[in-house]
Short mmCIF file of C-alpha atoms and ligand atoms in Angstrom, two decimals:
data_model
loop_
_atom_site.label_atom_id
_atom_site.label_comp_id
_atom_site.label_asym_id
_atom_site.label_seq_id
_atom_site.Cartn_x
_atom_site.Cartn_y
_atom_site.Cartn_z
CA MET A 13 6.14 -17.35 -12.98
CA ASN A 14 4.49 -14.56 -15.04
CA VAL A 15 2.96 -11.98 -12.73
CA LEU A 16 0.74 -9.09 -13.87
CA VAL A 17 1.10 -6.12 -11.53
CA THR A 18 -1.54 -3.40 -11.94
CA GLY A 19 -0.36 -0.08 -10.53
CA GLY A 20 3.20 -1.41 -10.67
CA ALA A 21 4.74 2.04 -11.19
CA GLY A 22 3.35 3.39 -7.91
CA TYR A 23 5.00 3.60 -4.49
CA ILE A 24 4.21 0.13 -3.14
CA GLY A 25 3.81 -1.41 -6.60
CA SER A 26 7.31 -0.47 -7.77
CA HIS A 27 8.96 -1.86 -4.62
CA THR A 28 6.99 -5.08 -5.07
CA VAL A 29 8.01 -5.37 -8.74
CA VAL A 30 11.67 -5.19 -7.67
CA GLU A 31 11.19 -7.99 -5.12
CA LEU A 32 9.34 -10.13 -7.69
CA MET A 33 12.03 -9.64 -10.32
CA ASN A 34 14.83 -10.30 -7.85
CA ALA A 35 13.08 -13.57 -6.98
CA GLY A 36 13.19 -14.56 -10.68
CA HIS A 37 9.62 -13.82 -11.73
CA GLU A 38 8.66 -12.26 -15.07
CA VAL A 39 6.71 -9.08 -14.38
CA ILE A 40 4.20 -7.35 -16.62
CA ILE A 41 3.18 -3.91 -15.33
CA ALA A 42 -0.16 -2.30 -16.23
CA ASP A 43 -0.28 1.33 -15.07
CA ASN A 44 -1.84 4.48 -16.51
CA LEU A 45 0.75 6.68 -14.74
CA SER A 46 -2.04 8.83 -13.30
CA ASN A 47 -0.06 9.11 -10.07
CA ALA A 48 3.37 7.77 -11.06
CA SER A 49 6.15 8.59 -13.46
CA ALA A 50 7.49 6.65 -16.44
CA ASP A 51 11.01 7.09 -14.96
CA VAL A 52 10.08 4.49 -12.37
CA ILE A 53 10.22 1.79 -15.06
CA ASP A 54 13.81 2.82 -15.91
CA ARG A 55 14.72 2.88 -12.24
CA ILE A 56 13.35 -0.63 -11.75
CA GLU A 57 15.60 -1.71 -14.64
CA LYS A 58 18.59 0.01 -13.00
CA ILE A 59 17.99 -1.89 -9.76
CA THR A 60 17.18 -5.32 -11.19
CA GLY A 61 19.25 -5.24 -14.41
CA LYS A 62 16.18 -6.06 -16.46
CA ALA A 63 13.26 -4.04 -17.81
CA PRO A 64 9.80 -5.23 -16.80
CA GLU A 65 7.23 -5.43 -19.59
CA PHE A 66 5.21 -2.22 -19.31
CA TYR A 67 1.76 -1.32 -20.64
CA ARG A 68 0.57 2.25 -20.13
CA ILE A 69 -3.14 1.52 -19.99
CA ASN A 70 -6.32 2.07 -18.02
CA CYS A 71 -7.48 -1.12 -16.37
CA CYS A 72 -10.59 -1.65 -18.47
CA SER A 73 -11.82 -5.02 -19.58
CA GLU A 74 -10.94 -5.14 -23.26
CA ILE A 75 -7.41 -3.84 -22.83
CA LEU A 76 -6.71 -6.14 -19.89
CA LYS A 77 -8.04 -9.07 -21.89
CA SER A 78 -5.60 -8.23 -24.67
CA ILE A 79 -2.76 -8.52 -22.13
CA PHE A 80 -4.05 -11.93 -21.06
CA ALA A 81 -4.30 -12.92 -24.75
CA ARG A 82 -0.68 -11.98 -25.28
CA HIS A 83 0.85 -13.40 -22.07
CA ARG A 84 0.21 -16.53 -20.04
CA ILE A 85 -0.36 -14.84 -16.68
CA ASP A 86 -0.01 -17.12 -13.65
CA ALA A 87 -1.02 -14.58 -10.99
CA VAL A 88 -2.00 -10.94 -10.52
CA ILE A 89 -1.14 -8.38 -7.87
CA HIS A 90 -3.70 -5.57 -8.01
CA PHE A 91 -2.51 -2.19 -6.74
CA ALA A 92 -4.10 0.12 -9.32
CA GLY A 93 -6.51 2.56 -7.71
CA TYR A 94 -6.94 6.08 -6.43
CA LYS A 95 -5.75 6.37 -2.83
CA ALA A 96 -6.09 9.88 -1.42
CA VAL A 97 -8.52 9.88 1.48
CA GLY A 98 -9.38 13.62 1.42
CA GLU A 99 -9.72 13.73 -2.36
CA SER A 100 -12.11 10.77 -2.23
CA VAL A 101 -14.44 12.76 0.02
CA ARG A 102 -14.58 15.51 -2.62
CA MET A 103 -14.74 13.16 -5.64
CA PRO A 104 -16.64 10.05 -4.54
CA LEU A 105 -17.96 9.12 -7.98
CA GLN A 106 -14.50 9.08 -9.51
CA TYR A 107 -13.23 6.89 -6.66
CA TYR A 108 -16.06 4.37 -6.88
CA ARG A 109 -15.96 4.31 -10.69
CA ASN A 110 -12.20 3.94 -10.94
CA ASN A 111 -11.42 1.56 -8.09
CA ILE A 112 -14.43 -0.72 -8.45
CA ASP A 113 -14.60 -0.77 -12.26
CA SER A 114 -10.91 -1.62 -12.60
CA THR A 115 -11.30 -4.54 -10.19
CA LEU A 116 -14.38 -5.90 -12.00
CA SER A 117 -12.60 -5.54 -15.33
CA LEU A 118 -9.58 -7.30 -13.95
CA LEU A 119 -11.67 -10.23 -12.69
CA GLU A 120 -13.34 -10.53 -16.11
CA ALA A 121 -9.97 -10.50 -17.82
CA MET A 122 -8.60 -13.08 -15.35
CA GLU A 123 -11.58 -15.31 -16.08
CA TYR A 124 -10.94 -14.91 -19.80
CA GLY A 125 -7.26 -15.80 -19.28
CA GLY A 126 -7.99 -18.69 -16.90
CA CYS A 127 -5.97 -17.05 -14.10
CA LYS A 128 -7.08 -17.90 -10.56
CA LYS A 129 -4.54 -16.28 -8.25
CA LEU A 130 -4.92 -12.72 -6.99
CA VAL A 131 -3.25 -10.62 -4.32
CA PHE A 132 -5.21 -7.44 -3.55
CA SER A 133 -3.98 -4.22 -2.05
CA SER A 134 -6.43 -3.58 0.79
CA SER A 135 -6.00 -1.36 3.82
CA ALA A 136 -6.31 -1.22 7.60
CA THR A 137 -8.96 1.42 6.96
CA VAL A 138 -11.50 -1.43 6.50
CA TYR A 139 -11.50 -1.99 10.27
CA GLY A 140 -13.41 1.30 10.61
CA PRO A 141 -13.69 3.41 13.75
CA ASP A 142 -15.25 0.90 16.16
CA ASN A 143 -12.87 -2.02 16.47
CA PRO A 144 -10.40 -2.05 19.37
CA HIS A 145 -6.69 -2.30 18.50
CA PRO A 146 -4.67 -4.30 17.79
CA TYR A 147 -6.79 -5.10 14.73
CA LYS A 148 -7.32 -8.80 14.09
CA GLU A 149 -8.49 -10.22 10.77
CA GLU A 150 -11.54 -11.90 12.26
CA MET A 151 -12.95 -8.57 13.53
CA PRO A 152 -15.89 -7.14 11.58
CA ALA A 153 -14.22 -5.12 8.85
CA LEU A 154 -17.04 -3.82 6.80
CA GLN A 155 -17.02 -0.08 7.16
CA SER A 156 -14.81 2.90 6.62
CA ALA A 157 -14.60 6.64 7.12
CA SER A 158 -14.05 7.75 3.51
CA PRO A 159 -15.13 6.80 -0.03
CA TYR A 160 -11.54 5.64 -0.58
CA GLY A 161 -11.85 3.28 2.37
CA TRP A 162 -15.30 2.15 1.25
CA THR A 163 -13.86 1.12 -2.12
CA LYS A 164 -11.49 -1.21 -0.22
CA VAL A 165 -14.38 -2.60 1.84
CA MET A 166 -16.49 -3.12 -1.29
CA ILE A 167 -13.69 -4.73 -3.27
CA GLU A 168 -12.99 -7.13 -0.40
CA ARG A 169 -16.71 -8.01 -0.56
CA ILE A 170 -16.63 -8.44 -4.35
CA LEU A 171 -13.60 -10.72 -4.15
CA THR A 172 -15.13 -12.77 -1.34
CA ASP A 173 -18.35 -13.25 -3.37
CA TYR A 174 -16.31 -14.12 -6.44
CA VAL A 175 -14.44 -16.80 -4.50
CA THR A 176 -17.76 -18.24 -3.25
CA ALA A 177 -18.80 -18.66 -6.88
CA HIS A 178 -15.35 -19.93 -7.93
CA PRO A 179 -14.02 -22.03 -5.06
CA ASP A 180 -10.76 -22.85 -6.86
CA PHE A 181 -9.86 -19.13 -7.02
CA CYS A 182 -7.54 -17.63 -4.41
CA ALA A 183 -7.76 -13.97 -3.35
CA VAL A 184 -5.38 -12.75 -0.65
CA LEU A 185 -6.62 -9.44 0.77
CA LEU A 186 -3.60 -7.70 2.23
CA ARG A 187 -4.57 -5.08 4.79
CA TYR A 188 -1.69 -2.64 4.97
CA PHE A 189 -0.98 -0.42 7.91
CA ASN A 190 1.22 2.68 7.31
CA PRO A 191 4.01 2.01 4.80
CA ILE A 192 6.90 4.50 4.87
CA GLY A 193 10.57 4.53 3.85
CA ALA A 194 12.21 3.92 0.50
CA HIS A 195 14.33 1.49 -1.47
CA GLU A 196 17.98 1.18 -0.36
CA SER A 197 19.15 2.16 -3.88
CA GLY A 198 17.65 5.62 -3.32
CA LEU A 199 15.86 5.21 -6.67
CA LEU A 200 12.32 4.39 -5.51
CA GLY A 201 10.23 6.06 -2.83
CA ASP A 202 7.05 7.93 -2.01
CA ASP A 203 6.93 11.03 -4.19
CA PRO A 204 3.35 12.38 -4.26
CA ASN A 205 2.32 15.22 -6.55
CA GLY A 206 1.65 18.52 -4.78
CA ILE A 207 1.63 19.01 -1.00
CA PRO A 208 1.75 15.58 0.67
CA ASN A 209 -1.16 14.40 2.80
CA ASN A 210 0.71 11.55 4.43
CA LEU A 211 3.08 12.11 7.31
CA MET A 212 6.43 10.81 6.06
CA PRO A 213 6.48 12.51 2.64
CA TYR A 214 5.49 15.72 4.45
CA ILE A 215 8.37 15.29 6.90
CA GLY A 216 10.71 14.68 3.94
CA ARG A 217 9.71 17.99 2.31
CA VAL A 218 10.17 19.87 5.60
CA ALA A 219 13.59 18.27 6.12
CA ALA A 220 14.56 19.25 2.56
CA GLY A 221 13.50 22.87 3.27
CA LYS A 222 10.70 22.76 0.69
CA LEU A 223 8.01 23.18 3.34
CA GLU A 224 8.47 25.40 6.36
CA LYS A 225 7.34 23.14 9.17
CA LEU A 226 5.31 20.10 10.04
CA THR A 227 1.95 20.58 11.72
CA ILE A 228 1.18 17.66 14.01
CA PHE A 229 -2.56 17.09 13.84
CA GLY A 230 -3.66 17.04 17.48
CA GLY A 231 -1.68 16.86 20.71
CA ASP A 232 -4.56 16.07 23.06
CA TYR A 233 -5.49 12.49 22.16
CA ALA A 234 -5.77 9.89 24.91
CA THR A 235 -2.42 8.37 23.93
CA PRO A 236 0.84 8.32 25.94
CA ASP A 237 2.16 11.61 24.45
CA GLY A 238 -1.15 13.03 23.16
CA THR A 239 -0.38 12.43 19.45
CA CYS A 240 -1.90 9.70 17.26
CA GLN A 241 -0.33 6.25 17.10
CA ARG A 242 0.03 4.22 13.90
CA ASP A 243 1.75 1.03 12.81
CA TYR A 244 4.51 2.27 10.45
CA LEU A 245 6.21 -0.41 8.38
CA HIS A 246 9.04 -0.28 5.86
CA VAL A 247 7.80 -0.38 2.26
CA VAL A 248 10.40 -3.06 1.41
CA ASP A 249 9.00 -5.29 4.17
CA LEU A 250 5.56 -4.68 2.70
CA ALA A 251 6.83 -5.58 -0.79
CA VAL A 252 8.32 -8.84 0.52
CA GLY A 253 4.94 -9.54 2.14
CA HIS A 254 3.40 -9.52 -1.36
CA LEU A 255 5.90 -12.11 -2.53
CA ARG A 256 4.96 -14.35 0.41
CA ALA A 257 1.26 -13.76 -0.29
CA LEU A 258 1.76 -14.78 -3.91
CA GLU A 259 3.49 -17.99 -2.83
CA TYR A 260 0.60 -18.64 -0.47
CA ALA A 261 -1.98 -18.00 -3.23
CA MET A 262 -0.29 -20.48 -5.56
CA GLU A 263 -0.81 -23.25 -2.99
CA HIS A 264 -4.30 -22.37 -1.71
CA SER A 265 -7.80 -21.40 -2.72
CA GLY A 266 -10.37 -19.19 -0.98
CA ALA A 267 -10.42 -15.56 0.17
CA GLU A 268 -8.04 -14.71 3.00
CA ALA A 269 -7.63 -11.31 4.67
CA ILE A 270 -4.18 -10.80 6.19
CA ASN A 271 -2.74 -7.79 8.03
CA LEU A 272 0.68 -6.51 7.06
CA GLY A 273 2.04 -4.42 9.90
CA THR A 274 4.72 -4.59 12.58
CA GLY A 275 2.29 -5.04 15.47
CA LYS A 276 3.63 -1.92 17.21
CA GLY A 277 2.13 1.53 17.64
CA VAL A 278 4.36 4.58 17.17
CA SER A 279 3.17 8.12 17.86
CA VAL A 280 3.63 11.07 15.52
CA LEU A 281 6.01 12.67 18.02
CA GLU A 282 8.00 9.44 18.34
CA LEU A 283 8.30 9.27 14.56
CA VAL A 284 9.45 12.90 14.36
CA HIS A 285 12.11 12.28 17.01
CA ALA A 286 13.21 9.02 15.36
CA PHE A 287 13.62 10.93 12.09
CA GLU A 288 15.67 13.64 13.80
CA GLN A 289 17.90 11.12 15.50
CA ALA A 290 18.39 8.84 12.47
CA ASN A 291 19.31 11.77 10.24
CA ASN A 292 21.01 13.99 12.76
CA MET A 293 18.84 17.06 12.23
CA LYS A 294 16.16 19.18 13.84
CA LEU A 295 12.72 19.15 12.29
CA PRO A 296 10.62 22.30 12.77
CA PHE A 297 7.12 21.37 13.91
CA THR A 298 4.12 22.76 15.69
CA ILE A 299 1.14 21.05 17.31
CA GLY A 300 -2.07 22.03 15.55
CA ALA A 301 -5.73 21.08 15.52
CA ARG A 302 -6.91 17.51 15.05
CA ARG A 303 -7.50 16.39 11.44
CA ASP A 304 -11.07 15.30 10.63
CA GLY A 305 -11.46 11.56 10.42
CA ASP A 306 -8.20 10.60 12.21
CA LEU A 307 -8.48 7.76 14.72
CA PRO A 308 -6.41 8.21 17.91
CA ALA A 309 -4.53 4.93 17.67
CA PHE A 310 -4.39 1.63 15.81
CA TRP A 311 -1.92 -1.06 14.95
CA ALA A 312 -1.93 -4.60 13.61
CA ASP A 313 -2.11 -7.95 15.22
CA ALA A 314 0.65 -9.39 13.03
CA GLU A 315 0.32 -13.07 14.01
CA LYS A 316 -1.71 -14.31 11.04
CA ALA A 317 0.90 -13.09 8.53
CA LYS A 318 3.57 -14.88 10.55
CA LYS A 319 1.59 -18.08 10.63
CA LEU A 320 0.21 -18.21 7.07
CA LEU A 321 2.80 -16.30 5.10
CA HIS A 322 5.90 -16.87 7.27
CA TRP A 323 6.38 -13.12 7.03
CA GLU A 324 7.24 -10.49 9.57
CA ALA A 325 8.56 -6.95 9.27
CA VAL A 326 12.32 -6.81 9.87
CA HIS A 327 13.31 -3.18 9.21
CA SER A 328 13.62 -0.81 12.16
CA LEU A 329 12.09 2.64 12.54
CA GLU A 330 15.61 3.99 12.05
CA ASP A 331 15.88 2.18 8.65
CA MET A 332 12.53 3.69 7.66
CA CYS A 333 13.59 7.22 8.62
CA LYS A 334 17.05 7.01 7.02
CA SER A 335 15.81 5.60 3.72
CA ALA A 336 12.91 8.07 3.57
CA TRP A 337 15.33 10.98 4.03
CA GLU A 338 17.83 9.61 1.50
CA PHE A 339 15.02 9.52 -1.07
CA ALA A 340 13.56 12.93 -0.13
CA ARG A 341 17.03 14.55 -0.14
CA THR A 342 17.76 13.37 -3.67
CA HIS A 343 14.37 13.86 -5.32
C1 WQD B 27 -0.37 9.40 9.95
C2 WQD B 27 -0.44 10.21 11.23
C3 WQD B 27 -1.95 12.08 11.17
C4 WQD B 27 0.25 14.47 8.23
C5 WQD B 27 -3.85 7.09 5.56
C6 WQD B 27 -5.02 6.32 5.04
C7 WQD B 27 -4.70 4.88 4.92
C8 WQD B 27 -3.46 4.65 4.10
C9 WQD B 27 -2.33 5.54 4.50
C10 WQD B 27 -3.34 4.76 1.65
C11 WQD B 27 -1.85 10.63 11.61
C12 WQD B 27 -0.51 12.54 11.35
C13 WQD B 27 -0.14 13.46 9.09
C14 WQD B 27 0.66 15.72 8.77
C15 WQD B 27 0.28 14.85 10.97
N1 WQD B 27 -3.85 4.69 2.74
N2 WQD B 27 -0.12 13.64 10.43
N3 WQD B 27 0.67 15.85 10.14
O1 WQD B 27 -4.14 8.79 8.04
O2 WQD B 27 -2.90 6.94 9.25
O3 WQD B 27 -3.55 6.66 6.88
O4 WQD B 27 -2.77 6.87 4.69
O5 WQD B 27 -2.96 4.90 0.71
O6 WQD B 27 -5.77 4.21 4.37
O7 WQD B 27 -6.12 6.49 5.90
O8 WQD B 27 -1.74 8.19 7.43
O9 WQD B 27 0.35 9.44 6.97
O10 WQD B 27 -1.87 10.63 6.65
O11 WQD B 27 -1.10 10.09 8.95
O12 WQD B 27 0.32 15.02 12.21
O13 WQD B 27 0.99 16.68 8.05
O14 WQD B 27 0.28 11.44 11.02
O15 WQD B 27 -2.81 12.86 11.98
O16 WQD B 27 -1.94 10.56 12.99
P1 WQD B 27 -3.16 7.70 8.00
P2 WQD B 27 -1.06 9.63 7.41
#
C-alpha cells in the first residue's frame, strides 16, 4: 500500500515510517523539517534498507495535490503540526494557522486524489481538565488547556464533520498519552531543539551532563508520592499502534477516537528512579514549584485499542528508560 506520512521526519512520525516500511508498505514522507533533521531520512534508510520517498514541503493545498497527482496514495497518516504547549500559548495564531490550515489542505488534496483513509495524530490533551481518569473515549473531549491542545480538539471536530459529509471516509483519531523512549537501533529518538520541555528528553540531557539537574515540577500533588502521574508508553509501541489503526481504517468508515496508552499511571519520581535503575546511574534532581497547566494525574483506559485495533503496549518502563538513554548518550 502507498502511504503518505505528513511530519514523517519527526519523533513519532519517523518511528512509524520504519514500522510501515518493515511491514512492506511504500512510504512517501511530506515534512518541512521545521522541527526535524534531514539526517532522519538517511537513518530510516539505514534501519529499513530502503529510502522512503521524501518531499521537503509545507503542507499547503497545491503542493499536496501535486503529490497526489504523482502518486496513487491509498492512505494518509497526518503527524505534521506544531506541538509545543508553552510556545502555543505565546504564539496562538501561528499554531492555529499552521495546524488547522495544513489539515484542511490535506483533506482537500485527499479529496482531489480520491483517498478516503486517514489516521490523525491527536492527543490525550483533548480530555481537558475535568474528566476523571482513566480517560475513556466516550467522555466529553472537547476542551483543552492550551492553543496547541485546542488545535487537536478542533481538528478532531473538523474530521468528524468531514466524515458526516462523506460517510465512506474513515478517520481514526489516535489520542496519544506520553510517548518516550527511542528506536532499538539507537538511530531515532526524541531530539528537540533547545532546552527540552518534556520530561524524558530533559532527563536524557541531565544524564549526559549537558544540563545540571532535573527540576521536578511539584511534590505536593494529591498523588501517592506527591508528583504528577502520566501514562508513559514506548514510541515503538505507539508506532505499531499506527500500523494497526491503518489496517482498521482500510476496513472501516466513520470517525473513531482511540486512546493509545498503557493504561497505567507512573509518577515523575517513579520514572526518575526507573531511569536510574535501568541505566545504573544517579540522576541529580530537585523538587521545585508546580508548572502552570499541569494536571495532577491521568492515564488511558486502553481497552478500546485492544478491542478495535488488537493493539496493546508491550514494552516495559525499563525498555523505555534504556532506549531513551542509549539515544541521548549518542546524540
Ligand atoms: C510529564 C510530567 C511534568 C519536565 C505534554 C503535552 C501533551 C503531549 C506530551 C505533545 C509532568 C513533569 C516535566 C520537567 C518535570 N504533547 N516534568 N520536570 O505535560 O504530560 O504532556 O507533552 O506533543 O499534549 O501536554 O508531558 O513530558 O512535559 O511532562 O517534573 O523538566 O513531567 O510536570 O508531570 P505532559 P511532559
